[in-house]
Short mmCIF file of C-alpha atoms in Angstrom, two decimals:
data_model
loop_
_atom_site.label_atom_id
_atom_site.label_comp_id
_atom_site.label_asym_id
_atom_site.label_seq_id
_atom_site.Cartn_x
_atom_site.Cartn_y
_atom_site.Cartn_z
CA GLN A 1 12.74 30.57 -18.90
CA THR A 2 14.62 27.80 -20.66
CA PRO A 3 14.11 24.40 -19.01
CA HIS A 4 17.26 23.06 -17.36
CA PRO A 5 18.56 19.89 -19.01
CA SER A 6 17.52 16.71 -17.26
CA LEU A 7 19.79 15.71 -14.41
CA SER A 8 18.94 12.02 -14.52
CA ALA A 9 22.34 10.64 -15.23
CA ILE A 10 22.11 7.16 -16.74
CA SER A 11 20.23 6.06 -19.82
CA HIS A 12 18.48 3.25 -17.95
CA GLN A 13 15.61 5.71 -18.28
CA PRO A 14 13.64 5.00 -21.46
CA THR A 15 11.78 7.53 -23.50
CA ALA A 16 8.12 7.68 -22.51
CA SER A 17 6.44 4.97 -24.50
CA HIS A 18 3.17 3.22 -25.03
CA ARG A 19 2.16 -0.34 -25.77
CA ARG A 20 3.02 -0.10 -29.43
CA LYS A 21 6.62 0.87 -28.74
CA SER A 22 9.56 -1.31 -27.76
CA THR A 23 9.75 -2.26 -24.11
CA ASP A 24 13.56 -2.38 -24.20
CA PRO A 25 14.76 0.71 -22.26
CA THR A 26 18.17 0.73 -23.96
CA PRO A 27 18.37 0.38 -27.75
CA GLN A 28 20.87 -2.37 -28.66
CA LEU A 29 23.16 -2.85 -31.62
CA ASN A 30 23.13 -6.39 -32.99
CA SER A 31 26.05 -8.75 -32.61
CA THR A 32 27.26 -8.22 -36.18
CA GLN A 33 27.49 -4.47 -35.63
CA LEU A 34 29.59 -5.00 -32.53
CA GLN A 35 32.37 -6.93 -34.22
CA GLY A 36 35.21 -4.54 -34.86
CA THR A 37 37.06 -7.23 -36.82
CA MET A 38 34.35 -7.56 -39.47
CA ALA A 39 35.08 -6.44 -43.00
CA ASP A 40 32.75 -3.47 -42.56
CA SER A 41 34.90 -1.15 -40.48
CA THR A 42 32.20 1.45 -39.77
CA PRO A 43 31.06 -0.01 -36.40
CA ALA A 44 34.70 -0.23 -35.26
CA ASN A 45 35.23 3.39 -36.21
CA LEU A 46 32.12 4.35 -34.30
CA ASN A 47 33.36 2.40 -31.30
CA ALA A 48 36.74 4.14 -31.42
CA SER A 49 35.07 7.53 -31.81
CA LEU A 50 32.85 6.83 -28.81
CA LEU A 51 35.85 5.77 -26.73
CA GLU A 52 37.71 8.97 -27.56
CA ARG A 53 34.71 11.14 -26.75
CA VAL A 54 34.08 9.41 -23.42
CA LYS A 55 37.76 9.53 -22.50
CA SER A 56 37.94 13.25 -23.26
CA ARG A 57 34.78 14.09 -21.29
CA TYR A 58 35.72 12.08 -18.21
CA GLN A 59 39.36 13.17 -18.09
CA SER A 60 38.29 16.82 -18.43
CA SER A 61 35.92 16.31 -15.47
CA GLY A 62 38.57 14.64 -13.30
CA GLN A 63 36.87 11.24 -13.56
CA GLY A 64 39.19 9.47 -16.00
CA HIS A 65 39.67 6.54 -13.60
CA VAL A 66 36.35 5.01 -14.73
CA LEU A 67 38.09 3.82 -17.91
CA SER A 68 41.00 2.09 -16.16
CA GLY A 69 39.42 -1.35 -16.47
CA ILE A 70 37.92 -1.05 -19.94
CA GLU A 71 40.54 -3.36 -21.47
CA SER A 72 38.90 -6.21 -19.57
CA LEU A 73 35.75 -5.78 -21.69
CA ARG A 74 35.21 -7.04 -25.21
CA GLY A 75 32.64 -6.53 -27.96
CA ASP A 76 29.15 -5.70 -26.83
CA GLU A 77 30.16 -5.41 -23.16
CA ARG A 78 32.65 -2.67 -23.96
CA LEU A 79 30.22 -0.82 -26.21
CA GLU A 80 27.45 -1.03 -23.60
CA TYR A 81 29.75 0.35 -20.89
CA LEU A 82 30.91 3.21 -23.12
CA ARG A 83 27.35 4.09 -24.06
CA ARG A 84 26.31 4.18 -20.42
CA LEU A 85 29.25 6.38 -19.52
CA ASP A 86 28.46 8.66 -22.44
CA SER A 87 24.91 9.12 -21.17
CA VAL A 88 26.14 10.42 -17.81
CA GLU A 89 26.16 14.20 -17.62
CA VAL A 90 29.56 13.94 -15.97
CA GLU A 91 30.27 17.63 -16.51
CA LYS A 92 27.42 18.46 -14.11
CA LEU A 93 28.35 16.09 -11.29
CA GLY A 94 30.83 18.49 -9.70
CA SER A 95 28.36 21.36 -9.58
CA LEU A 96 25.56 19.10 -8.34
CA LEU A 97 27.74 17.87 -5.48
CA SER A 98 28.94 21.37 -4.62
CA SER A 99 25.38 22.70 -4.60
CA ALA A 100 24.20 19.84 -2.38
CA LEU A 101 27.09 20.31 0.07
CA GLU A 102 26.48 24.06 0.20
CA GLU A 103 22.78 23.46 0.86
CA GLN A 104 23.64 21.10 3.70
CA ALA A 105 26.13 23.55 5.22
CA ALA A 106 23.68 26.46 4.91
CA HIS A 107 21.00 24.53 6.81
CA GLN A 108 23.47 23.53 9.50
CA ASP A 109 24.71 27.12 9.90
CA ALA A 110 21.17 28.49 9.98
CA ASP A 111 20.02 25.93 12.54
CA ALA A 112 23.07 26.64 14.68
CA GLY A 113 22.58 30.39 14.50
CA GLU A 114 18.88 30.51 15.30
CA SER A 115 16.31 28.16 16.77
CA SER A 116 14.28 26.02 14.42
CA GLY A 117 11.19 27.83 15.71
CA GLU A 118 12.44 31.08 14.18
CA ARG A 119 12.89 29.51 10.76
CA VAL A 120 9.93 27.10 10.70
CA SER A 121 6.31 28.12 11.13
CA PRO A 122 2.91 26.47 10.58
CA PHE A 123 1.55 26.52 7.06
CA SER A 124 -0.33 29.78 6.55
CA GLY A 125 -1.85 29.11 3.15
CA GLU A 126 -5.15 27.66 1.99
CA VAL A 127 -6.33 24.65 4.04
CA ALA A 128 -9.66 22.86 3.72
CA ALA A 129 -11.03 19.46 4.71
CA THR A 130 -13.00 16.80 2.88
CA SER A 131 -15.36 16.78 5.87
CA ASP A 132 -16.80 20.05 4.46
CA LYS A 133 -19.34 18.29 2.22
CA ASP A 134 -20.75 21.42 0.59
CA LEU A 135 -17.28 22.61 -0.40
CA MET A 136 -16.32 19.18 -1.67
CA GLU A 137 -19.39 18.97 -3.88
CA GLU A 138 -18.44 22.28 -5.47
CA CYS A 139 -14.86 21.12 -5.91
CA ARG A 140 -15.91 17.76 -7.32
CA THR A 141 -18.05 19.47 -9.95
CA ALA A 142 -15.12 21.63 -11.05
CA GLY A 143 -12.79 18.64 -11.06
CA MET A 144 -15.17 16.47 -13.06
CA GLU A 145 -15.42 19.14 -15.71
CA ALA A 146 -11.63 19.20 -15.97
CA VAL A 147 -11.56 15.39 -16.26
CA ARG A 148 -14.34 15.46 -18.87
CA THR A 149 -12.35 17.82 -21.09
CA GLY A 150 -9.15 15.75 -20.87
CA ALA A 151 -7.30 18.34 -18.80
CA VAL A 152 -6.29 16.00 -15.94
CA ALA A 153 -3.48 13.44 -15.90
CA ALA A 154 -2.49 10.88 -13.28
CA VAL A 155 1.16 10.16 -12.45
CA LEU A 156 1.86 6.96 -10.52
CA LEU A 157 5.11 6.51 -8.59
CA ALA A 158 5.73 2.78 -8.97
CA GLY A 159 9.48 2.26 -8.90
CA GLY A 160 9.48 0.29 -5.65
CA GLN A 161 9.87 -3.44 -5.21
CA GLY A 162 7.73 -5.63 -2.95
CA THR A 163 10.72 -6.83 -0.93
CA ARG A 164 9.40 -5.71 2.46
CA LEU A 165 6.12 -7.47 1.66
CA GLY A 166 7.93 -10.73 0.98
CA PHE A 167 7.08 -10.35 -2.71
CA ASP A 168 9.66 -10.69 -5.46
CA GLY A 169 8.51 -8.17 -8.03
CA PRO A 170 7.21 -4.63 -8.51
CA LYS A 171 5.11 -3.56 -5.55
CA GLY A 172 2.26 -2.67 -7.90
CA MET A 173 1.90 -6.35 -8.85
CA TYR A 174 1.20 -7.31 -5.23
CA ASP A 175 -2.18 -8.91 -4.46
CA MET A 176 -3.38 -7.81 -1.01
CA GLY A 177 -5.57 -10.88 -0.63
CA MET A 178 -9.04 -9.37 -0.95
CA GLY A 179 -10.27 -12.45 -2.82
CA SER A 180 -10.88 -10.65 -6.11
CA GLY A 181 -7.24 -11.07 -7.09
CA ARG A 182 -6.83 -7.33 -7.66
CA THR A 183 -3.29 -6.07 -7.46
CA LEU A 184 -2.37 -2.51 -6.55
CA PHE A 185 -1.77 -1.73 -10.24
CA ARG A 186 -5.17 -3.09 -11.20
CA MET A 187 -6.90 -1.04 -8.49
CA VAL A 188 -5.38 2.19 -9.78
CA ALA A 189 -6.15 1.40 -13.43
CA GLU A 190 -9.75 0.39 -12.75
CA ARG A 191 -10.39 3.47 -10.64
CA ILE A 192 -9.18 5.62 -13.51
CA LEU A 193 -11.39 3.66 -15.89
CA ARG A 194 -14.41 4.22 -13.61
CA LEU A 195 -13.62 7.92 -13.25
CA GLY A 196 -13.40 8.36 -17.02
CA ARG A 197 -16.82 6.76 -17.43
CA LEU A 198 -18.33 8.94 -14.71
CA ALA A 199 -16.93 12.10 -16.27
CA GLY A 200 -17.81 11.12 -19.83
CA GLY A 201 -21.29 9.88 -19.12
CA GLY A 202 -20.83 6.13 -19.60
CA ALA A 203 -18.64 3.37 -21.00
CA GLU A 204 -19.26 4.50 -24.59
CA LYS A 205 -18.44 8.14 -23.81
CA SER A 206 -15.57 7.66 -21.40
CA ALA A 207 -13.30 10.66 -20.84
CA SER A 208 -9.60 10.20 -21.44
CA VAL A 209 -7.51 10.24 -18.24
CA PRO A 210 -3.88 9.56 -19.25
CA LEU A 211 -1.89 7.50 -16.77
CA TYR A 212 1.88 7.97 -16.56
CA VAL A 213 3.65 5.22 -14.64
CA MET A 214 7.12 5.97 -13.23
CA THR A 215 9.07 2.74 -12.93
CA SER A 216 12.66 2.08 -11.90
CA PRO A 217 15.47 0.56 -13.98
CA MET A 218 14.96 -2.60 -11.90
CA ASN A 219 11.25 -3.11 -12.61
CA ASP A 220 10.62 -1.16 -15.81
CA GLU A 221 10.48 -4.09 -18.25
CA LEU A 222 8.40 -6.32 -15.96
CA THR A 223 5.91 -3.52 -15.24
CA ARG A 224 5.41 -2.81 -18.93
CA ARG A 225 4.93 -6.48 -19.69
CA TYR A 226 2.45 -6.91 -16.80
CA PHE A 227 0.22 -4.11 -18.09
CA ALA A 228 0.42 -5.39 -21.68
CA GLU A 229 -0.40 -8.98 -20.70
CA ASN A 230 -3.47 -7.72 -18.80
CA ASP A 231 -4.63 -5.52 -21.69
CA TYR A 232 -3.95 -2.41 -19.59
CA PHE A 233 -6.87 -3.40 -17.33
CA GLY A 234 -9.34 -1.92 -19.78
CA LEU A 235 -7.61 1.43 -20.30
CA PRO A 236 -6.74 2.44 -23.86
CA SER A 237 -3.10 1.49 -24.44
CA SER A 238 -2.51 4.96 -25.87
CA ASP A 239 -3.47 6.42 -22.48
CA VAL A 240 -0.83 4.46 -20.52
CA THR A 241 2.75 5.70 -20.65
CA PHE A 242 5.79 4.33 -18.84
CA PHE A 243 8.98 6.18 -17.93
CA ALA A 244 11.82 5.20 -15.61
CA GLN A 245 13.21 7.04 -12.63
CA GLY A 246 16.75 8.28 -13.12
CA VAL A 247 19.92 7.19 -11.38
CA LEU A 248 23.11 9.05 -10.50
CA PRO A 249 26.69 7.86 -9.90
CA CYS A 250 27.77 7.37 -6.28
CA LEU A 251 30.67 9.64 -5.31
CA SER A 252 33.58 9.23 -2.91
CA ASP A 253 33.53 11.20 0.34
CA PRO A 254 35.68 13.19 0.38
CA GLY A 255 36.89 13.79 -3.14
CA GLY A 256 33.74 13.49 -5.24
CA LYS A 257 35.18 10.74 -7.44
CA ILE A 258 32.81 8.29 -9.12
CA LEU A 259 32.93 5.03 -7.16
CA MET A 260 33.44 1.74 -8.97
CA ASP A 261 31.65 -1.49 -8.05
CA GLY A 262 33.56 -3.55 -10.63
CA PRO A 263 36.69 -3.23 -12.73
CA ALA A 264 34.57 -1.59 -15.44
CA SER A 265 31.34 -0.74 -13.67
CA ILE A 266 30.34 2.45 -11.91
CA ALA A 267 28.28 2.41 -8.71
CA ILE A 268 24.88 4.02 -9.25
CA ALA A 269 21.81 4.74 -7.10
CA PRO A 270 18.29 6.07 -7.72
CA ASP A 271 18.08 9.86 -7.51
CA GLY A 272 15.18 9.85 -4.99
CA ASN A 273 11.46 10.25 -5.63
CA GLY A 274 12.16 13.86 -6.55
CA GLY A 275 13.78 12.39 -9.64
CA ILE A 276 10.26 12.19 -11.03
CA TYR A 277 10.57 15.74 -12.33
CA PRO A 278 13.71 15.45 -14.49
CA ALA A 279 12.51 11.99 -15.53
CA MET A 280 9.21 13.42 -16.81
CA ASP A 281 11.10 16.11 -18.68
CA LYS A 282 13.82 13.91 -20.19
CA SER A 283 11.43 11.11 -21.20
CA GLY A 284 9.03 13.45 -22.99
CA VAL A 285 6.16 13.02 -20.54
CA LEU A 286 5.73 16.76 -19.98
CA ALA A 287 5.73 17.37 -23.72
CA ASP A 288 3.16 14.59 -24.18
CA MET A 289 0.93 16.17 -21.53
CA ALA A 290 1.10 19.51 -23.30
CA ARG A 291 0.27 17.85 -26.62
CA ARG A 292 -2.81 16.24 -25.09
CA GLY A 293 -4.04 19.48 -23.54
CA VAL A 294 -3.39 18.41 -19.95
CA ARG A 295 -3.34 21.32 -17.50
CA HIS A 296 -3.64 19.58 -14.14
CA VAL A 297 -1.43 16.77 -12.83
CA HIS A 298 -2.15 14.48 -9.88
CA ALA A 299 0.84 12.46 -8.61
CA PHE A 300 0.65 9.71 -5.98
CA ALA A 301 2.40 6.56 -4.79
CA ILE A 302 1.49 2.95 -5.56
CA ASP A 303 1.55 1.80 -1.92
CA ASN A 304 -1.77 3.38 -0.86
CA ALA A 305 -4.63 0.90 -1.37
CA LEU A 306 -7.27 3.63 -1.03
CA VAL A 307 -5.73 6.22 -3.35
CA ARG A 308 -8.14 8.07 -5.63
CA PRO A 309 -6.21 8.70 -8.86
CA ALA A 310 -6.95 11.97 -10.67
CA ASP A 311 -9.28 12.72 -7.74
CA PRO A 312 -11.83 15.27 -9.04
CA ALA A 313 -12.49 16.65 -5.55
CA PHE A 314 -8.79 17.35 -4.93
CA VAL A 315 -8.12 18.61 -8.45
CA GLY A 316 -11.24 20.77 -8.34
CA TYR A 317 -10.24 22.20 -4.97
CA CYS A 318 -6.85 23.25 -6.34
CA ILE A 319 -8.48 24.69 -9.48
CA LEU A 320 -10.98 26.77 -7.50
CA ARG A 321 -8.17 28.06 -5.25
CA ASN A 322 -6.08 28.94 -8.32
CA ALA A 323 -3.25 26.87 -6.83
CA ASP A 324 -0.10 26.05 -8.76
CA CYS A 325 0.71 23.22 -6.33
CA GLY A 326 -1.40 21.24 -3.88
CA ASN A 327 -0.96 18.56 -1.24
CA LYS A 328 -3.33 16.06 0.34
CA VAL A 329 -2.57 15.58 4.03
CA LEU A 330 -3.73 13.58 7.02
CA TRP A 331 -3.80 15.50 10.28
CA LYS A 332 -1.53 13.74 12.76
CA THR A 333 -3.17 11.58 15.40
CA GLY A 334 -0.61 12.66 18.00
CA PRO A 335 2.18 15.22 18.36
CA HIS A 336 4.97 12.66 18.06
CA GLU A 337 3.65 10.60 15.16
CA LYS A 338 6.63 9.94 12.92
CA VAL A 339 5.56 11.69 9.74
CA GLY A 340 6.73 14.83 7.96
CA VAL A 341 4.35 17.79 8.03
CA VAL A 342 3.51 20.60 5.65
CA ALA A 343 4.79 23.85 7.14
CA GLU A 344 6.76 26.93 6.10
CA ARG A 345 10.46 27.58 6.26
CA ASP A 346 11.52 31.20 5.90
CA GLY A 347 7.97 31.96 4.76
CA LYS A 348 7.89 29.37 1.96
CA PRO A 349 5.87 26.14 1.93
CA CYS A 350 7.82 22.97 2.64
CA VAL A 351 7.71 19.59 4.34
CA VAL A 352 9.48 19.45 7.70
CA GLU A 353 10.56 16.01 8.90
CA TYR A 354 9.24 15.03 12.33
CA SER A 355 12.81 14.79 13.65
CA ASP A 356 13.37 18.46 12.82
CA LEU A 357 10.51 19.67 15.02
CA SER A 358 11.29 20.55 18.61
CA ARG A 359 9.11 18.97 21.29
CA ASP A 360 7.40 22.32 21.93
CA MET A 361 6.66 22.80 18.24
CA ALA A 362 5.34 19.27 17.81
CA GLU A 363 2.95 19.74 20.75
CA MET A 364 1.76 23.22 19.77
CA ILE A 365 -2.02 23.40 19.40
CA ASP A 366 -4.37 25.84 17.69
CA PRO A 367 -7.16 26.92 20.07
CA ASP A 368 -9.06 28.48 17.17
CA ALA A 369 -9.20 25.11 15.37
CA GLY A 370 -10.60 22.95 18.14
CA GLY A 371 -7.23 22.39 19.75
CA ARG A 372 -5.74 20.43 16.89
CA LEU A 373 -2.00 20.40 16.28
CA ARG A 374 -0.58 23.45 14.52
CA PHE A 375 2.14 21.29 12.96
CA GLY A 376 -0.26 18.50 12.14
CA ALA A 377 -0.60 18.38 8.32
CA GLY A 378 0.97 14.97 7.73
CA ASN A 379 2.42 14.45 4.27
CA ILE A 380 1.24 11.29 2.42
CA CYS A 381 2.89 11.72 -1.02
CA ASN A 382 -0.26 12.84 -2.81
CA HIS A 383 0.30 15.99 -4.85
CA TYR A 384 -1.25 18.33 -7.42
CA TYR A 385 0.54 20.59 -9.90
CA THR A 386 -0.38 22.69 -12.85
CA LEU A 387 1.56 21.68 -15.94
CA ASP A 388 2.81 25.28 -16.21
CA PHE A 389 4.27 25.04 -12.70
CA LEU A 390 6.18 21.88 -13.59
CA ARG A 391 7.53 23.21 -16.86
CA ASN A 392 8.25 26.82 -15.91
CA GLU A 393 9.23 26.62 -12.24
CA VAL A 394 10.29 23.10 -11.31
CA ILE A 395 12.39 21.93 -14.25
CA PRO A 396 14.55 25.09 -14.51
CA ASN A 397 15.39 24.89 -10.78
CA MET A 398 16.08 21.17 -10.27
CA ALA A 399 19.86 21.66 -10.09
CA ASP A 400 19.49 23.25 -6.65
CA MET A 401 17.34 20.47 -5.16
CA TYR A 402 19.75 17.61 -4.52
CA HIS A 403 20.73 16.50 -1.03
CA VAL A 404 23.73 14.64 0.33
CA ALA A 405 23.18 11.16 1.76
CA ARG A 406 26.36 9.64 3.22
CA LYS A 407 26.28 5.86 2.92
CA LYS A 408 28.36 2.68 3.13
CA ILE A 409 28.80 1.92 -0.56
CA PRO A 410 30.47 -1.34 -1.68
CA VAL A 411 33.45 -0.61 -3.94
CA TRP A 412 35.79 -2.54 -6.18
CA ASP A 413 39.21 -3.37 -4.70
CA ALA A 414 41.54 -3.86 -7.65
CA GLU A 415 44.31 -5.45 -5.57
CA ALA A 416 41.99 -7.96 -3.93
CA GLY A 417 40.04 -8.46 -7.15
CA GLU A 418 36.70 -8.24 -5.37
CA VAL A 419 33.97 -5.90 -4.15
CA VAL A 420 34.59 -4.73 -0.58
CA LYS A 421 31.92 -3.58 1.88
CA PRO A 422 33.27 -0.63 3.90
CA PRO A 423 32.96 -0.59 7.72
CA LYS A 424 31.89 3.07 7.72
CA ASN A 425 30.39 5.66 5.37
CA ASN A 426 32.67 6.08 2.40
CA GLY A 427 30.50 7.70 -0.23
CA ILE A 428 27.73 10.06 -1.17
CA LYS A 429 24.45 9.42 -2.93
CA LEU A 430 22.77 12.49 -4.40
CA GLU A 431 19.00 12.43 -4.06
CA SER A 432 16.02 14.73 -4.13
CA PHE A 433 12.54 14.45 -2.66
CA ILE A 434 9.23 14.95 -4.42
CA PHE A 435 8.27 17.71 -1.99
CA ASP A 436 11.47 19.70 -2.57
CA VAL A 437 9.56 21.75 -5.14
CA PHE A 438 7.04 23.13 -2.62
CA PRO A 439 9.08 26.30 -1.88
CA LEU A 440 8.74 27.23 -5.57
CA SER A 441 4.96 27.45 -5.23
CA LYS A 442 3.37 30.87 -5.08
CA ARG A 443 -0.17 29.59 -4.38
CA MET A 444 -0.16 26.28 -2.55
CA ALA A 445 -3.37 24.60 -1.38
CA VAL A 446 -3.66 21.88 1.26
CA LEU A 447 -6.56 19.45 1.58
CA ASP A 448 -7.05 17.46 4.80
CA VAL A 449 -8.58 14.05 4.04
CA GLU A 450 -10.15 11.30 6.13
CA ARG A 451 -7.78 8.45 6.93
CA ALA A 452 -10.54 5.81 6.76
CA GLU A 453 -11.51 6.92 3.26
CA GLU A 454 -8.24 7.71 1.53
CA PHE A 455 -5.17 6.24 3.21
CA ALA A 456 -4.28 2.57 3.66
CA PRO A 457 -0.51 2.12 3.23
CA VAL A 458 0.89 -1.22 2.06
CA LYS A 459 4.50 -1.01 3.19
CA ASN A 460 5.24 -3.52 5.95
CA ALA A 461 5.27 -7.31 5.90
CA PRO A 462 2.04 -9.29 6.34
CA GLY A 463 1.25 -9.67 10.02
CA SER A 464 2.60 -6.22 10.96
CA ASP A 465 0.39 -4.11 13.20
CA THR A 466 0.57 -1.03 10.96
CA ASP A 467 0.78 -0.22 7.25
CA SER A 468 0.56 -3.86 6.19
CA PRO A 469 -1.58 -5.81 3.70
CA ASP A 470 -3.68 -6.92 6.68
CA THR A 471 -4.48 -3.38 7.84
CA ALA A 472 -5.09 -2.27 4.24
CA ARG A 473 -7.53 -5.15 3.67
CA ARG A 474 -9.48 -4.17 6.78
CA ALA A 475 -9.55 -0.53 5.69
CA LEU A 476 -10.82 -1.40 2.21
CA SER A 477 -13.41 -3.80 3.63
CA GLU A 478 -14.67 -1.29 6.19
CA LEU A 479 -14.90 1.46 3.59
CA SER A 480 -16.87 -0.84 1.26
CA GLN A 481 -19.34 -1.62 4.07
CA LYS A 482 -19.64 2.08 4.87
CA TRP A 483 -20.49 2.91 1.25
CA MET A 484 -23.15 0.20 1.15
CA LYS A 485 -24.76 1.43 4.35
CA GLU A 486 -24.78 5.00 3.05
CA ALA A 487 -26.50 3.70 -0.10
CA GLY A 488 -29.24 2.23 2.09
CA ALA A 489 -28.23 -1.44 2.02
CA MET A 490 -28.90 -3.65 5.05
CA LEU A 491 -25.77 -5.65 5.85
CA ALA A 492 -25.94 -9.08 7.43
CA SER A 493 -22.72 -10.45 8.88
CA GLY A 494 -21.37 -13.83 7.93
CA GLU A 495 -19.03 -16.03 9.95
CA GLY A 496 -15.25 -15.80 10.25
CA GLU A 497 -13.11 -13.04 8.81
CA VAL A 498 -15.41 -10.71 6.92
CA LEU A 499 -13.84 -9.18 3.82
CA CYS A 500 -16.11 -6.97 1.78
CA GLU A 501 -15.15 -5.28 -1.46
CA VAL A 502 -16.91 -2.80 -3.66
CA GLY A 503 -14.74 -3.04 -6.76
CA PRO A 504 -13.33 0.05 -8.49
CA LEU A 505 -15.39 -0.56 -11.63
CA THR A 506 -18.54 -0.51 -9.48
CA SER A 507 -17.78 2.65 -7.53
CA TYR A 508 -14.98 5.23 -7.48
CA ALA A 509 -15.91 6.96 -4.21
CA GLY A 510 -19.21 5.48 -2.99
CA GLU A 511 -21.43 6.50 -5.91
CA GLY A 512 -23.48 4.15 -8.09
CA LEU A 513 -24.78 1.84 -5.36
CA GLU A 514 -28.40 3.01 -5.38
CA GLU A 515 -29.69 -0.38 -6.56
CA TYR A 516 -28.88 -1.85 -3.14
CA LYS A 517 -31.10 0.56 -1.22
CA GLY A 518 -33.41 -1.40 1.07
CA LYS A 519 -31.85 -4.74 0.10
CA GLU A 520 -30.14 -7.18 2.44
CA VAL A 521 -26.53 -7.91 1.55
CA THR A 522 -24.63 -10.65 3.34
CA CYS A 523 -21.03 -10.08 4.36
CA PRO A 524 -18.56 -10.98 3.03
CA PHE A 525 -19.41 -9.67 -0.43
CA SER A 526 -17.56 -8.70 -3.59
CA LEU A 527 -19.28 -6.33 -5.98
#
């Protein structure tokens, strides 16, 4: 199969790059080159040629209106706008929209013609739990061997901002307040560093675990600079690669015309976390993985303070099950917990949103599994893939994975000379979800993990009762105390709020704490 061209539409997305490469996501021409009135007429000719090409492409696609305000731009502004327009695969927008609308209509027709229970069923594939210690030891051994040989890569979804946390910057730069000053980015990097040392046999023989960080156009430059200024938190700079999530033009509804948010500016929006796949392809990440000999890919989000990047137990489990795709899950605590679940639709693995489950389905229990929920495998954005699956199955089929999201999109009013916020939905954003690829899997494996050990979301503002920095701090502190007790330490409580932290460089998953056996350790502590 020939990989489908990337569907990320705007060149905000830089080529995958390392520390030694430019951090500017869009190559710029200098001011001299932009002056069409200079004696050297070559740049002016190039500018005119670009204008003609863009005009031809957009008029042929029925989107010629995007050039109506170009006369208001001069010099570098005009060239920048033309270059951005030229990077849009405008010829594909019509088919993408049609495919997304057809997909929406097909689901509506199917749901109207038959009950959701006839189309959706519990996941019937391989399911195991980390509570099975013997199995996990076997899986961890297999995973460690893969890490040792350089066959495992970590992909971090880090395009989000810390707005909901009251933090002005990339969410990965947020400090939860543990006292050590560790940010979410630093936690991930140091866990990878520790894992490499464990797999390689020590600091001098550390295994290479490449980290690929997906940013957004909004935080790409700042994220790159943050890692560089902190010397990549001890990771080799050649093992840290950045690439930006793609964006797509917003379209009018109805009509499918590109919406404008300025006289010479098109309205754009991120293409969803499923945009990670075309972004990895277009930026060269998949090719870089192949060059390195990577065979197994672990992808996860930045907003989980307990995430185990390139987790050898999870990777090893998927390897031993010969899975092409895998998913870590948390079994729901109650039937109406608002989280999507891994299930099957028309016999293929998928994630079903909680709102799409009927009350009877949500409350269905499995008497053969201790009465736990049959639709209970809660999705936490923690996935495994083989590189072959990504290259041979996912990329060629991305064109059929976009969804319609009808939104109120501010648009430029030429008569009023200002941007107008519509009172009702006026446009469409095309987006895809990271789990949209699950139906392509032929051998999917699911691993049920312990919430207290692997899931502490950092999403809501400080002071919130759930998924906040406060709840994540408590989870990390309690897990650190648990590890110390299991190592044989005797913990003595201090006064006030007790925050305990076993740092990532000290232990990846509770190992390496033998020296504290039989010793008294006073809480709070930071190791």
